[in-house]
Tab-separated table of C-alpha atoms and ligand atoms in Angstrom:
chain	number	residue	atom	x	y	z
A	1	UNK	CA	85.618	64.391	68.753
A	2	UNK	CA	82.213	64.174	67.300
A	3	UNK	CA	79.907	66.833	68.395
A	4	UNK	CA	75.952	67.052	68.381
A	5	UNK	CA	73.181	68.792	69.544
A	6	UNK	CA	70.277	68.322	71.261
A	7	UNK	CA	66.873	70.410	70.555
A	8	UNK	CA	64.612	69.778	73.402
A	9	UNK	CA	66.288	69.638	77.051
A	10	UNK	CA	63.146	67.855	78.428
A	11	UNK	CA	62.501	64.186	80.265
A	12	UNK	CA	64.509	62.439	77.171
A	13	UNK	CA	67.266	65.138	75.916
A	14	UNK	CA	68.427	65.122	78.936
A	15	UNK	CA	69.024	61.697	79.968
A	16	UNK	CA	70.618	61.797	76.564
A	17	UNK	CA	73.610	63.875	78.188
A	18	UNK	CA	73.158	61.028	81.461
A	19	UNK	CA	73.758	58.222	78.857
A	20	UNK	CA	76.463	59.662	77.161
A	21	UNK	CA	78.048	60.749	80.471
A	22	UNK	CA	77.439	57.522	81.991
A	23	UNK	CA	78.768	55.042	79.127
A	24	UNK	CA	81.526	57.342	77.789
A	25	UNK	CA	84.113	54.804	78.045
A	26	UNK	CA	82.232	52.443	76.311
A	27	UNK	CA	80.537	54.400	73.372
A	28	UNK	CA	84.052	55.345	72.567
A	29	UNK	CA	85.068	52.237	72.005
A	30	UNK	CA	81.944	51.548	69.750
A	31	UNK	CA	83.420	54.358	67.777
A	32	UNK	CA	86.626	52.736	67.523
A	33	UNK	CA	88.253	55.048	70.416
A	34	UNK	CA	90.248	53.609	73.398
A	35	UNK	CA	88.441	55.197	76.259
A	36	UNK	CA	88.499	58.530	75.414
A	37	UNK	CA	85.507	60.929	75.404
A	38	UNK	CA	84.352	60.850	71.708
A	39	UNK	CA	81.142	62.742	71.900
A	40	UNK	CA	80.229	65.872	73.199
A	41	UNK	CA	77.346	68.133	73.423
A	42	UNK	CA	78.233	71.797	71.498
A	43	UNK	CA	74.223	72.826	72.229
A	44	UNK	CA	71.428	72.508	73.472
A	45	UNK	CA	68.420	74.395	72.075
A	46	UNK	CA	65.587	75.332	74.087
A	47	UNK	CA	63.956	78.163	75.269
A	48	UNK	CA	64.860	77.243	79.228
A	49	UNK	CA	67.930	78.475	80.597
A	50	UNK	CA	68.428	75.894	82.995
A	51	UNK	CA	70.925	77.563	85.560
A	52	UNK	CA	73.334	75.798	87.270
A	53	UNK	CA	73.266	72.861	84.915
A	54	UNK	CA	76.599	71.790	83.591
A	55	UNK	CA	75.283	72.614	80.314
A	56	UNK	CA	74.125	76.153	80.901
A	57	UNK	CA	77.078	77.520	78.296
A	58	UNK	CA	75.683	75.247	75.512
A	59	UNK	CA	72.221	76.267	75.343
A	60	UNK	CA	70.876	78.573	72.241
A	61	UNK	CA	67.767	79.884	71.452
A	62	UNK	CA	69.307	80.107	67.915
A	63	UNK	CA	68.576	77.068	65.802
A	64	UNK	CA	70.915	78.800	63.262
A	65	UNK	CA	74.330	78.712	65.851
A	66	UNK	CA	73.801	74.629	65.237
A	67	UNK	CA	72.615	74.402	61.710
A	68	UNK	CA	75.369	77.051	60.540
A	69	UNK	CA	78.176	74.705	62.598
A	70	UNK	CA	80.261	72.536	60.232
A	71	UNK	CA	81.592	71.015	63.935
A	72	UNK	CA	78.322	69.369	64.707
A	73	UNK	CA	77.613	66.103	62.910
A	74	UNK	CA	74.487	64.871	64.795
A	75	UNK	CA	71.018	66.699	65.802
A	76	UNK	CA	69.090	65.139	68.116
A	77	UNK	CA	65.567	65.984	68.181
A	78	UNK	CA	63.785	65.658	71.271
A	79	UNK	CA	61.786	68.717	71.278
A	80	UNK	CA	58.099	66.669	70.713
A	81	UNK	CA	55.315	67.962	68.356
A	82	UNK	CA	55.241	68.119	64.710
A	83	UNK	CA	56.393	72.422	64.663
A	84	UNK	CA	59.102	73.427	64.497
A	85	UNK	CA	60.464	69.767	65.332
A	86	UNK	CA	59.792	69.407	61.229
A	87	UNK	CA	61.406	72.621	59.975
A	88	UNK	CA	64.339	71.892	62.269
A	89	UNK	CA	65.246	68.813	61.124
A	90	UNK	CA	65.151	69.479	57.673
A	91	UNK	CA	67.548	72.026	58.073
A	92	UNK	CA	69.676	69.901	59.888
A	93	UNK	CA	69.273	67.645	57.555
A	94	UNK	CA	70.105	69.771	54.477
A	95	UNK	CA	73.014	71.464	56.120
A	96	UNK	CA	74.810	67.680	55.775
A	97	UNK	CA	73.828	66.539	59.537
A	98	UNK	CA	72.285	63.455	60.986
A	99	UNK	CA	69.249	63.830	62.576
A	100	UNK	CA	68.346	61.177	65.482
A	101	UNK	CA	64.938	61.679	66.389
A	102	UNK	CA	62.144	60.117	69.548
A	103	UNK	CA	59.328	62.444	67.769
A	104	UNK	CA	57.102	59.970	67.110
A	105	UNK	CA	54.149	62.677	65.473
A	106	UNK	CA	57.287	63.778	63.615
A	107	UNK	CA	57.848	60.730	62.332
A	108	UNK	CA	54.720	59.484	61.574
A	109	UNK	CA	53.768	62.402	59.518
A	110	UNK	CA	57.411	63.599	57.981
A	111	UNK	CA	59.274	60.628	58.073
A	112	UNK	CA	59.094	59.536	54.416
A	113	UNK	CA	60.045	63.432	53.117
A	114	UNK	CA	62.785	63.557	56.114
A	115	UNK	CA	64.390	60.488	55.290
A	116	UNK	CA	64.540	61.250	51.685
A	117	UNK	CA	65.881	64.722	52.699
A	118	UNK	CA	68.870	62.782	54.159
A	119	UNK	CA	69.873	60.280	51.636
A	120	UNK	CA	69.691	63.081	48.910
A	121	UNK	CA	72.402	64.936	51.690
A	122	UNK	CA	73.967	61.754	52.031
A	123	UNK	CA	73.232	61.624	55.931
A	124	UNK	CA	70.579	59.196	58.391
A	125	UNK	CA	67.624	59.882	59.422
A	126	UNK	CA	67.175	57.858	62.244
A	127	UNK	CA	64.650	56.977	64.570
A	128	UNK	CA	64.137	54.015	66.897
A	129	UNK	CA	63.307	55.775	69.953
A	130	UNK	CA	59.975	56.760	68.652
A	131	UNK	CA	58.558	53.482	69.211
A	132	UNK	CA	58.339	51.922	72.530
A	133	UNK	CA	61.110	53.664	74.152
A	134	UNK	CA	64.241	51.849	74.411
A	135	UNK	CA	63.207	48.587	72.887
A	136	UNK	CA	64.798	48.293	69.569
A	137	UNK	CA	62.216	47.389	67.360
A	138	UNK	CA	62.606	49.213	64.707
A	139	UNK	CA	65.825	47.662	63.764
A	140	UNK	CA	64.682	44.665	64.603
A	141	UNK	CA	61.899	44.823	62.036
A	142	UNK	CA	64.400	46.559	59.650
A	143	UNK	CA	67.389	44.604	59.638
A	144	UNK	CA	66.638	41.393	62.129
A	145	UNK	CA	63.638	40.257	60.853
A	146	UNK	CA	64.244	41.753	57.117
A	147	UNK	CA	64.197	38.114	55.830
A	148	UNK	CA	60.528	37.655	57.283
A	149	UNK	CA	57.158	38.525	55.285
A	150	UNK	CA	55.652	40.387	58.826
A	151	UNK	CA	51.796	39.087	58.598
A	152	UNK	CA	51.069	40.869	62.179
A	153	UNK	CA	52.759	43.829	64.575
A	154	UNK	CA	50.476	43.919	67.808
A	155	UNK	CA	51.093	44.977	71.278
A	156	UNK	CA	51.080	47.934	73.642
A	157	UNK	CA	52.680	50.340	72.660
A	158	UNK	CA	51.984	53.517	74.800
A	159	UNK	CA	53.722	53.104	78.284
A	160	UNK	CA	51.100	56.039	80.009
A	161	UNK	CA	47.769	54.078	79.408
A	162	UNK	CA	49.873	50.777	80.360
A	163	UNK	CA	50.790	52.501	83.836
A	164	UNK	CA	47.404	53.861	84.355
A	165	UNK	CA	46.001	50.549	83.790
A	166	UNK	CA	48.195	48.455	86.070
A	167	UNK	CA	48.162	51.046	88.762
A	168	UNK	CA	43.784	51.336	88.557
A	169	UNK	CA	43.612	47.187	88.459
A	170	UNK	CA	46.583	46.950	90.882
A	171	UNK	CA	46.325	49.211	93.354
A	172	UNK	CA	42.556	50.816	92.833
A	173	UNK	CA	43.925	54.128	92.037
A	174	UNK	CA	41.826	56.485	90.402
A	175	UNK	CA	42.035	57.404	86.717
A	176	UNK	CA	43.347	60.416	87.665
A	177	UNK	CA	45.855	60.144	90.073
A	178	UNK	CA	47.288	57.574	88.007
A	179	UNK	CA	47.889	60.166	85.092
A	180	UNK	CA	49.402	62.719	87.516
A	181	UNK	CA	52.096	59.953	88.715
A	182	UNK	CA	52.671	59.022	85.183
A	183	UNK	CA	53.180	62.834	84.201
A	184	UNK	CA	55.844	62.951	86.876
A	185	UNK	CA	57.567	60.043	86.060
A	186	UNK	CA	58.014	61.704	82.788
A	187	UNK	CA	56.077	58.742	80.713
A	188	UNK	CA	53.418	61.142	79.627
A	189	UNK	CA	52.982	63.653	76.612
A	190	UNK	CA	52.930	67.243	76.777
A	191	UNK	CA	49.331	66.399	76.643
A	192	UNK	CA	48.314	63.451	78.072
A	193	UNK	CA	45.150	63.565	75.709
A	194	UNK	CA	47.680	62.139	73.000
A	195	UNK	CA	48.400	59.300	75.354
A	196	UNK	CA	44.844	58.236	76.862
A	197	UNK	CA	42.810	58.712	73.489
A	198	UNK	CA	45.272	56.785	71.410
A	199	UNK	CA	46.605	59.067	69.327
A	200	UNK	CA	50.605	58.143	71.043
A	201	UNK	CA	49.700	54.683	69.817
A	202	UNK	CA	48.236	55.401	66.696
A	203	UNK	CA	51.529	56.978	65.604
A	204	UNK	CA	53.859	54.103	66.734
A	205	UNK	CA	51.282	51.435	64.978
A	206	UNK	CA	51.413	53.498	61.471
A	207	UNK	CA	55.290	53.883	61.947
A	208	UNK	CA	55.407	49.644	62.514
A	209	UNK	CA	52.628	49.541	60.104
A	210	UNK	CA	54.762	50.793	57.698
A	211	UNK	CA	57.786	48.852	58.509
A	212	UNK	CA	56.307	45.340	58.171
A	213	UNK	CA	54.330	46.175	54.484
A	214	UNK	CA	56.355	48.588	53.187
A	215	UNK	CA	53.925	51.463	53.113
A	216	UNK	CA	53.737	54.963	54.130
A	217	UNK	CA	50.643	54.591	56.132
A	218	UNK	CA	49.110	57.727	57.377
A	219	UNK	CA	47.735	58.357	60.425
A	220	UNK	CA	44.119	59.174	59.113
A	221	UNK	CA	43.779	55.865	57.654
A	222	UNK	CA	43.673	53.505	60.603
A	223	UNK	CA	39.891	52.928	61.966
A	224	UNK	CA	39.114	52.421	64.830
A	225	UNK	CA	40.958	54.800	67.417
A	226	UNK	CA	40.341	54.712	70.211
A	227	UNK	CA	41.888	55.291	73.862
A	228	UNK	CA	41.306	54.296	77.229
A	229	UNK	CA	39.173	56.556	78.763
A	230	UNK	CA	36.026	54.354	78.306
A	231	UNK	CA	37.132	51.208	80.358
A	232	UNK	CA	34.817	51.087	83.161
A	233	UNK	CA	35.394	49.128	86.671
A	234	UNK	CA	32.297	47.019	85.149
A	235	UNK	CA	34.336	45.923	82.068
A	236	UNK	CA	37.349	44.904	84.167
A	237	UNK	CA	35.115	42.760	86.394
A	238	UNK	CA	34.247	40.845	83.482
A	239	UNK	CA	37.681	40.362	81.779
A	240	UNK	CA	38.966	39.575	85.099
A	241	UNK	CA	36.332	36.688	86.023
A	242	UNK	CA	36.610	35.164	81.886
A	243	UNK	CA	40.259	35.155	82.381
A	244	UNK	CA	41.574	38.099	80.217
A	245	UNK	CA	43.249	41.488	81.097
A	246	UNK	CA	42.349	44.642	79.193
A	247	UNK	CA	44.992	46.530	77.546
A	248	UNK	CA	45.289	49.414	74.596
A	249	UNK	CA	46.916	47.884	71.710
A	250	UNK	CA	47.284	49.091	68.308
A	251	UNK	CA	47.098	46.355	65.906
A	252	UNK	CA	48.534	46.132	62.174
A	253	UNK	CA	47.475	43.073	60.116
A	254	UNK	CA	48.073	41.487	56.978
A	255	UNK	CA	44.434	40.361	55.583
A	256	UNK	CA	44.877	39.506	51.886
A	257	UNK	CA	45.737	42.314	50.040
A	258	UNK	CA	44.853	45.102	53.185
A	259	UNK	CA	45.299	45.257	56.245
A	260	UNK	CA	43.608	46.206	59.407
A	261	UNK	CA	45.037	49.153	61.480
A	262	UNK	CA	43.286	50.429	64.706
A	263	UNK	CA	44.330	51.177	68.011
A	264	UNK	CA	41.567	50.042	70.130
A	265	UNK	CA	41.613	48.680	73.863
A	266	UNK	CA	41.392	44.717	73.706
A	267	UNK	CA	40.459	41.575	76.191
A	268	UNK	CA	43.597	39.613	75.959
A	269	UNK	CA	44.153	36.401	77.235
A	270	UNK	CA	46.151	36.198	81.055
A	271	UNK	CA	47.964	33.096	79.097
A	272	UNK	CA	49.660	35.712	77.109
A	273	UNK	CA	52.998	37.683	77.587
A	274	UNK	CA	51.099	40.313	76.649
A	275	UNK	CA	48.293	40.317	79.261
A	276	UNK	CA	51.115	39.952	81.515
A	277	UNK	CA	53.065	43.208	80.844
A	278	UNK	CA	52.575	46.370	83.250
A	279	UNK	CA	53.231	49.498	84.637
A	280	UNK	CA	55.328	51.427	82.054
A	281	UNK	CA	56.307	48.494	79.981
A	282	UNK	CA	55.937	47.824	76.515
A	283	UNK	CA	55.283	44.540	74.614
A	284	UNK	CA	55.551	43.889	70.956
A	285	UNK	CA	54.425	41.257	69.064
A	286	UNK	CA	55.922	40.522	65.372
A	287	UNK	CA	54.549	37.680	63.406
A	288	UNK	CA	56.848	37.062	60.253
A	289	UNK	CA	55.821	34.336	57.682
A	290	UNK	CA	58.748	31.916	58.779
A	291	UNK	CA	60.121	33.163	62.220
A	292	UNK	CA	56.284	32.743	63.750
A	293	UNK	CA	55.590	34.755	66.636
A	294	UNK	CA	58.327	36.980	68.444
A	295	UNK	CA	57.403	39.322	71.431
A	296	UNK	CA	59.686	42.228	72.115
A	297	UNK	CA	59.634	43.421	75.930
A	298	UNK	CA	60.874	46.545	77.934
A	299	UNK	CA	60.704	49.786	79.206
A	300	UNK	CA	58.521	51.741	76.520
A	301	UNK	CA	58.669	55.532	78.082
A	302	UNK	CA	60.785	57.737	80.652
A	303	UNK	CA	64.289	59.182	80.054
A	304	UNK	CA	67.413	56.443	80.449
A	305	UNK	CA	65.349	53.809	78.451
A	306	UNK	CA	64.217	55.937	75.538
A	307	UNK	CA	67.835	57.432	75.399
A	308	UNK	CA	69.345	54.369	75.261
A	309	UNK	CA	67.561	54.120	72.008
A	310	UNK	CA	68.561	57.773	71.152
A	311	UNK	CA	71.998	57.254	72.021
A	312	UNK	CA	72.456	54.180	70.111
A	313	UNK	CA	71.221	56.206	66.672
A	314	UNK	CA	73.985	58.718	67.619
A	315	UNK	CA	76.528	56.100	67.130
A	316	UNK	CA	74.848	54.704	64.102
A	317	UNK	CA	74.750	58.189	62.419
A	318	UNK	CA	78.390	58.260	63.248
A	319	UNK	CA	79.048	54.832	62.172
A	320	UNK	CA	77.276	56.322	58.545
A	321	UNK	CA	75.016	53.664	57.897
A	322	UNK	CA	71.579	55.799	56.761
A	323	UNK	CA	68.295	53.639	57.045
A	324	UNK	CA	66.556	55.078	54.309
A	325	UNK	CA	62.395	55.337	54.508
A	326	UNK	CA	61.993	55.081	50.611
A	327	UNK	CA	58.456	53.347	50.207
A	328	UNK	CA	55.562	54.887	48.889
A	329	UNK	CA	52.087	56.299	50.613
A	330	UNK	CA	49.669	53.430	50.703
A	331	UNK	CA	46.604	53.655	48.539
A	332	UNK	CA	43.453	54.941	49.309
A	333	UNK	CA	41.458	51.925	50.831
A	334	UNK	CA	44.436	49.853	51.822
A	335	UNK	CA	43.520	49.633	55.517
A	336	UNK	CA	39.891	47.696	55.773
A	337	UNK	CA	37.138	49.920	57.214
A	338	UNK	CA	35.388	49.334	60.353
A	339	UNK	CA	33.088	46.963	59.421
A	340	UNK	CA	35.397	45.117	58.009
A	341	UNK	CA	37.613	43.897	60.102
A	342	UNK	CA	37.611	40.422	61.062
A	343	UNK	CA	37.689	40.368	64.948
A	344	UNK	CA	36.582	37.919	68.136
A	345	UNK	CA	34.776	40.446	70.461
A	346	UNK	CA	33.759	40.508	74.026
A	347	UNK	CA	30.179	42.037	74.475
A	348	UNK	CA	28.819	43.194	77.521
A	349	UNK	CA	24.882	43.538	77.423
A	350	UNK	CA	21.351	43.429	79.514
A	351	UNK	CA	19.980	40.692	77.280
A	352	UNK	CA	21.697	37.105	76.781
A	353	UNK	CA	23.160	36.470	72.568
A	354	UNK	CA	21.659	33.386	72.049
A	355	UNK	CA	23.419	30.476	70.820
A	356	UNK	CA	26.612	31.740	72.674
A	357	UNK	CA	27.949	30.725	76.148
A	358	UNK	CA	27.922	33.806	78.577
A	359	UNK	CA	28.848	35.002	82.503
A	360	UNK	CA	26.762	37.002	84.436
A	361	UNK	CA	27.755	39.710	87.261
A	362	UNK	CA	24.889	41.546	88.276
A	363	UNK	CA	22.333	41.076	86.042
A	364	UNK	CA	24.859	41.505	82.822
A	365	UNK	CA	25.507	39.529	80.795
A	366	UNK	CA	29.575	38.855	78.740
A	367	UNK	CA	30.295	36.928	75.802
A	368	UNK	CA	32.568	36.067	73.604
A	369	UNK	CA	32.170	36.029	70.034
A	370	UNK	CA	34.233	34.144	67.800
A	371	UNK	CA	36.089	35.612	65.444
A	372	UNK	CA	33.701	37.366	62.203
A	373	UNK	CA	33.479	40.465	60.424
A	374	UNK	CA	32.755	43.625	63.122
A	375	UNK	CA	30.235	44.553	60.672
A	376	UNK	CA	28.323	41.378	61.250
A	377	UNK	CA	29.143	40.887	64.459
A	378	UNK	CA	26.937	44.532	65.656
A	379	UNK	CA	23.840	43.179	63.327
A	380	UNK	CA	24.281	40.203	65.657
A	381	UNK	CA	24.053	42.087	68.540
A	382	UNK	CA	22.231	44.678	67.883
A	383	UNK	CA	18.722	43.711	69.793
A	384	UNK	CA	21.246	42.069	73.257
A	385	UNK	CA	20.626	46.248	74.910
A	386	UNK	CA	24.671	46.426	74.234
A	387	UNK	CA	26.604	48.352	77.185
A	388	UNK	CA	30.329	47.686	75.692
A	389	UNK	CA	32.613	45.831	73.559
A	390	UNK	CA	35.863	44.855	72.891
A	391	UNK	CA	38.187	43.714	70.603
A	392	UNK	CA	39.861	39.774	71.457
A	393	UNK	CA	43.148	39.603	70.952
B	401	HSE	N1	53.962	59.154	76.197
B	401	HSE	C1	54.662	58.067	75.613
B	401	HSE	C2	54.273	56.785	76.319
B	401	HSE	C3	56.139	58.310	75.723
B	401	HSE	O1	53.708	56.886	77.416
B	401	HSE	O2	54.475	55.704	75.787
B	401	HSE	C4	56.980	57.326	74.962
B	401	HSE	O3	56.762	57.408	73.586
């Protein structure tokens, strides 16, 4: 019997226990077991008591019941937030267990230390639920993909601002109610500020970031980030009538020796898979120097999806095969500034560009740029009265 624990009973511990429950059977065979049950749950640690739950007997307030428990092999850290989901872990981690996380802030800011922390215990550190839920990415990009240079990661990557924007150009719901559904479908953070500003994004596109050029690349370094709570009805009419959809992607791109990193809401094309991805989904795009262009689709928040990804590290960390995070902190001006970037970008103003084709809905006027420099591109613009822009995928 292997047992673990799970820190955090919320939306994605415990469909966890549901996954394990449900595909008992079969995750013992993974683990080279005939049927039997093969994993259990010892604890759950959380400060609700949850009565009447067939787990009530396992849950602790006492991180030190798990860590001091030579029985339990595998942590599972779904508690959210960087404190104490970071002290935690490393305990975990130096009292010789796995730790299988979906802490995305965690990751983004720890990872590198926490991984390390687990090879030098000889244990995995594992963590392919952080990014868009239960599609498997991350090994994808790790091991799949490993004998690709990655030139470009791009895609949507926070399920939230995906939902709110299907339901508001699907169904006319307000901003608002849209959130509220999403909180109680259990897709949103603990604060859905992380979700609609970008910051949920920003996370996942530094942990891919990372991946695809070998880099620590923190948070602070990606420019521009921002979320969705500028899109107006105005700049959907536009993308709608020039044949794009708007969507919140975070973008990581090779360009010579940098990169770009933002997070940024973008016109992209109805041609593209992309475009065509909604409610909570989640679509990836990986460009490797000789595979070309792969898109990875699926369910990118809520609790059976992003356990599935959870539950799948559990068996790894039992299988013992640690994915160690050993590469070093990018350097200081690694990721290209602002002005920068080399972008096509949709501009809605008063005034016509000149020299550039444009529509016009009431009086306004929306163009599209080909691709140059943002820096350039706002000189170019800067006399058109601008009301918004956009990034082109
Ligand atoms: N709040 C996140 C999202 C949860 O909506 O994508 C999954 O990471």
């Amino acid at each position: 019997m292997f047992n673990i624990a799970i820190m955090g009973f919320g939306v994605v511990g415990s469909g966890v226990w549901e996954v394990i429950k449900e595909n008992s059977k079969d995750i013992s065979k993974k683990l080279g077991g005939n049927g039997e049950s093969l994993v259990d749950v010892k604890y759950i640690l959380d400060l609700r008591t949850f009565e009447g739950h067939e787990l009530a007997d396992r849950v602790t307030t006492d991180i030190n019941a798990i860590i001091n428990d030579k029985s339990v092999s595998v942590v599972v850290e779904t508690m959210g937030g960087s404190h104490p989901a970071y002290e935690f872990s490393k305990a975990a981690l130096e009292s010789g267990k796995s730790v299988v996380t979906s802490n995305k802030e965690c990751v983004a800011k720890y990872g590198k230390e926490l991984s390390e922390c687990a090879v030098r215990n000889g244990v995995s550190y594992l963590y392919e639920a952080s990014v868009g839920g239960g599609i498997p990415i991350i090994n994808a990009m790790l091991n799949a993909l490993t004998a690709n240079k990655i030139v470009k990661v791009a895609g949507i990557l926070n399920g939230t601002t995906n939902y709110i924007l299907t339901q508001m150009k699907e169904c006319g719901t307000d901003f608002e109610s849209a959130l509220k559904e999403a909180q109680r479908l259990g897709y949103a953070e603990a604060n859905p500020a992380a979700d609609v500003e970008g910051l949920d994004a920003l996370r996942k596109i530094c942990i891919l970031g990372g991946i695809a050029f070998d880099q620590i690349i923190p948070t602070e370094m990606a420019t521009p980030v921002k979320g969705i709570t500028e899109i107006t009805l105005e700049d959907t009419a536009f993308a709608e009538k020039m044949g794009y959809a708007i969507k919140l992607l975070g973008v990581a791109e090779k360009c010579g020796d940098r990169i770009k990193l933002l997070v940024a809401p973008h016109f992209v094309s109805n041609s593209s898979l992309i475009a065509a991805t909604s409610d909570v989904f989640n679509a990836i795009s990986v460009t490797g120097n000789v595979l070309g262009e792969s898109i990875f689709y699926g369910a990118g928040a809520g609790s059976l999806p992003t356990a599935s990804a959870v539950v799948a590290d559990v068996i790894e960390a039992i299988r013992c095969k640690p994915l160690p995070m050993l590469r070093e902190y990018a350097e200081e001006g690694f990721v290209l500034s602002e002005d920068e970037i080399p972008t096509k970008l949709f501009v809605r103003s008063k005034k016509a560009i000149e020299g550039f084709e444009n529509v016009v809905i009431n009086g306004e006027y929306g163009t599209i740029l080909p691709e140059a420099l943002y820096g350039e591109q706002k000189k170019l613009i800067e006399k058109a009265d601008v009301i918004s822009t956009y990034f082109v995928l």
